[in-house]
XYZ file of C-alpha atoms in Angstrom:
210
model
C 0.000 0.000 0.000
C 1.154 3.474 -1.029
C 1.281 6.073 1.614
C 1.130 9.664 0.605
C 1.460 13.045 2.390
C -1.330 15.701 1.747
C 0.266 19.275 0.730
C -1.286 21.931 -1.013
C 1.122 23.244 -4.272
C 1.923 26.765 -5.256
C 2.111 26.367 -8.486
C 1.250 30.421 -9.936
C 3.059 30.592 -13.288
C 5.005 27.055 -12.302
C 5.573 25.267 -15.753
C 3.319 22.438 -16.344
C 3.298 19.308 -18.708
C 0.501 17.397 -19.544
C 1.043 14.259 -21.984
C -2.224 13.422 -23.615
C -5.018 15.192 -25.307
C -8.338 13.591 -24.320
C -10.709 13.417 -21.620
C -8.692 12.683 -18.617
C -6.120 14.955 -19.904
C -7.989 17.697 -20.250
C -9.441 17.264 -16.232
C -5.708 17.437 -15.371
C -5.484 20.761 -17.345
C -8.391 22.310 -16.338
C -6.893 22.024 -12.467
C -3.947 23.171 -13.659
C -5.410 26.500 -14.938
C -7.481 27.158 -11.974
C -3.621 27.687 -9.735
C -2.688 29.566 -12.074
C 0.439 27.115 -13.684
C 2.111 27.751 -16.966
C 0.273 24.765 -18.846
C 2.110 22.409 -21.702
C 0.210 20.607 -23.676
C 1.769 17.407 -25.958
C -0.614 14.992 -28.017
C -1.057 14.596 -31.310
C -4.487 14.846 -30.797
C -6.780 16.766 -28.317
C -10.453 17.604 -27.401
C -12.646 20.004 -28.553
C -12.312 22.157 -25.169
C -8.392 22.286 -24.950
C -8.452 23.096 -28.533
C -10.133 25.824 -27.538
C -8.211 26.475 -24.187
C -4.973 26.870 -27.058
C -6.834 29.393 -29.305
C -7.712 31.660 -26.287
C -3.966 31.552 -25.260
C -4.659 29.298 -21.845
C -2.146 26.796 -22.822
C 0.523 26.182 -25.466
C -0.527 23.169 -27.993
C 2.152 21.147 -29.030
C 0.677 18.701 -31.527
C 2.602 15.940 -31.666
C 3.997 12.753 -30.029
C 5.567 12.861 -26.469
C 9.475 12.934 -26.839
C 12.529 13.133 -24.449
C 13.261 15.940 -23.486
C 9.523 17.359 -23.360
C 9.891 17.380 -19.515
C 13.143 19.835 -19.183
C 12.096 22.522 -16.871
C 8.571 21.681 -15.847
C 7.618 21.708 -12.031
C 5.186 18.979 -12.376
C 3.867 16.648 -15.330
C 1.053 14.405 -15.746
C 1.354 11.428 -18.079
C -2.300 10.806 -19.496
C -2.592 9.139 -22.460
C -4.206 6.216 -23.562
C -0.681 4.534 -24.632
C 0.514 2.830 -20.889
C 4.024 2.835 -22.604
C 4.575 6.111 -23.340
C 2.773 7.142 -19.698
C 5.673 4.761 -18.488
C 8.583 6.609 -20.596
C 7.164 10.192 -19.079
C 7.351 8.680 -15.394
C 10.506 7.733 -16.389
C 11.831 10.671 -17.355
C 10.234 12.633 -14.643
C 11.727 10.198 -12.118
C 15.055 10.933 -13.693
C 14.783 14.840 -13.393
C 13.219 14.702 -10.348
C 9.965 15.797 -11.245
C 7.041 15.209 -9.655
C 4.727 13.215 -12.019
C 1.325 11.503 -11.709
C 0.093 9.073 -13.863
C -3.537 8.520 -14.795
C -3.997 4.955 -15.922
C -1.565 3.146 -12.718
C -1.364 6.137 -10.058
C 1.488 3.727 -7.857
C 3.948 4.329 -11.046
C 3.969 8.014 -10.528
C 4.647 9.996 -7.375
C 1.505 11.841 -6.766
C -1.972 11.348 -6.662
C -4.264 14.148 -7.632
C -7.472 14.319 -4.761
C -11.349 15.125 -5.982
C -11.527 18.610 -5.004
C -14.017 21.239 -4.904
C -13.157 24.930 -5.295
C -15.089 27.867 -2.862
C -13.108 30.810 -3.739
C -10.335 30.353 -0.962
C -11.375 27.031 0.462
C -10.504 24.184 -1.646
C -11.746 20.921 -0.191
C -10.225 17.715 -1.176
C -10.411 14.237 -0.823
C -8.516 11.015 -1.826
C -8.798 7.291 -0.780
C -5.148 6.678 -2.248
C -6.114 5.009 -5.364
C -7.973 2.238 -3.694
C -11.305 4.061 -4.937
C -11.584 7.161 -6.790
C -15.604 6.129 -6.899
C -15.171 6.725 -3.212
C -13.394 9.597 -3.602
C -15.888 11.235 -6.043
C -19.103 9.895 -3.785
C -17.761 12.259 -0.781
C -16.928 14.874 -3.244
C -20.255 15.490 -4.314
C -21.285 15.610 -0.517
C -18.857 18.112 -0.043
C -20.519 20.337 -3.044
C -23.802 19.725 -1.621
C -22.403 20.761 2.428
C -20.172 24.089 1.020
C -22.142 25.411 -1.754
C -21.241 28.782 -3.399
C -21.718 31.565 -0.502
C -18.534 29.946 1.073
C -16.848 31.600 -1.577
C -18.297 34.837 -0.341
C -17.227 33.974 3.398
C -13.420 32.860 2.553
C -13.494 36.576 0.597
C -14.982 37.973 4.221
C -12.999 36.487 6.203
C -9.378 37.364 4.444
C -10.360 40.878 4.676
C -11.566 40.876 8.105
C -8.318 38.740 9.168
C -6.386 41.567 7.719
C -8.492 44.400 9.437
C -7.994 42.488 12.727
C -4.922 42.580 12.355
C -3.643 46.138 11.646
C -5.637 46.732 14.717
C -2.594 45.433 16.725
C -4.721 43.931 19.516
C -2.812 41.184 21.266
C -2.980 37.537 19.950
C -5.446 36.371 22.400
C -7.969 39.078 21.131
C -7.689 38.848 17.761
C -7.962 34.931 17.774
C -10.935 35.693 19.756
C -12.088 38.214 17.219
C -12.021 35.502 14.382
C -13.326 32.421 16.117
C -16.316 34.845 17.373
C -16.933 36.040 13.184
C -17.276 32.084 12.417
C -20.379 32.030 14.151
C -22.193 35.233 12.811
C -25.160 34.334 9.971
C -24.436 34.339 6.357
C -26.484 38.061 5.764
C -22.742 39.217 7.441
C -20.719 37.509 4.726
C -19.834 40.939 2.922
C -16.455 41.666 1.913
C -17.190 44.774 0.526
C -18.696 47.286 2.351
C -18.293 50.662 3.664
C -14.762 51.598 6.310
C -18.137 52.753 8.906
C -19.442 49.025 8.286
C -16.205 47.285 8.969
C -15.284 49.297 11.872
C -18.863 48.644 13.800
C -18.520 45.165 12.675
C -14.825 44.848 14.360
C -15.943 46.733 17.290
C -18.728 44.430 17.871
C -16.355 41.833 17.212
C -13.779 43.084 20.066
C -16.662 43.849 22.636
C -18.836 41.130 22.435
């Protein structure tokens, strides 16, 4: 059994490789774009939607068969295409630079496993069973979606700002963790990150006195 440590990547205008053009490939991509990474795309063939994605200027297209060498100077690759022996010669090469590399059709060949996630804004919620059962994985996903829907992207927005307010306020650390831990537990109508300096400062004093 593979045992793997959960970390969340930086990976803002990090140089990305994706291997493969179709369905899977382009799931990998689409993630990919949402942190922000430099994305490279290699297939001789792609979907519709990444197609697109290379028009638009999201991603650069190469059209055309993997080859060594492809990898040089990428932060992180994903081998997905429907060929197992070219997914095995981009581990390989990964593995060789020291590359971080998953690999869609036998995730224990690669180094990482990508979780089912689901995006709020600022909260990113994901799950993983390891590779025993990305059914599993999927199942709880949807839960997820169904527990955080969209105003938690409102309240991540809130709450950044009001952690920032708190603390230019230079209150001690006791206060201002109270400060935050009471804002969790005020109703959603409150979840406004923008609003007027008079709003914010009754809303912080209320905070501090209550």
């Amino acid at each position: 059994m593979t045992r793997y440590y959960p970390l969340m990547l930086k990976l803002e205008g990090a140089a990305c490789v994706v291997v493969g053009g179709g369905a899977v490939a382009q799931r990998k991509v689409s993630g990919l774009l949402e942190s922000g990474s430099a994305v490279t795309v290699i297939s001789p063939a792609v979907t519709e939607r990444l197609e697109l994605m290379a028009t638009r200027g999201e991603l650069v297209l190469h059209r055309r068969a993997y080859r060594a060498g492809d990898l040089q100077g990428a932060r992180l690759v994903f081998a997905a295409t429907d060929d197992p022996g070219i997914n095995r010669q981009v581990a390989s090469e990964a593995d060789r630079l020291s590359i971080p590399v998953n690999v869609a059709d036998d995730p224990e060949s690669g180094s990482f496993v990508t979780p089912a996630t689901v995006r709020r804004g600022d909260l990113v919620l994901s799950v993983t069973a390891s590779g025993a059962s990305p059914m599993l994985a999927s199942r709880i996903r949807q839960e997820l979606e169904a527990r955080y829907g969209p105003e938690y992207e409102r309240l991540t927005a809130w709450l950044r700002e009001l952690r920032r307010r708190v603390q230019q306020q230079g209150q001690p650390a006791d206060v201002r963790r109270r400060m935050l831990e009471r804002a969790l537990e005020l109703p959603e109508a409150w979840w406004q990150p923008e609003q007027s300096e008079e709003s914010w400062a009754q809303l912080l004093d209320q905070l501090r006195l209550t």
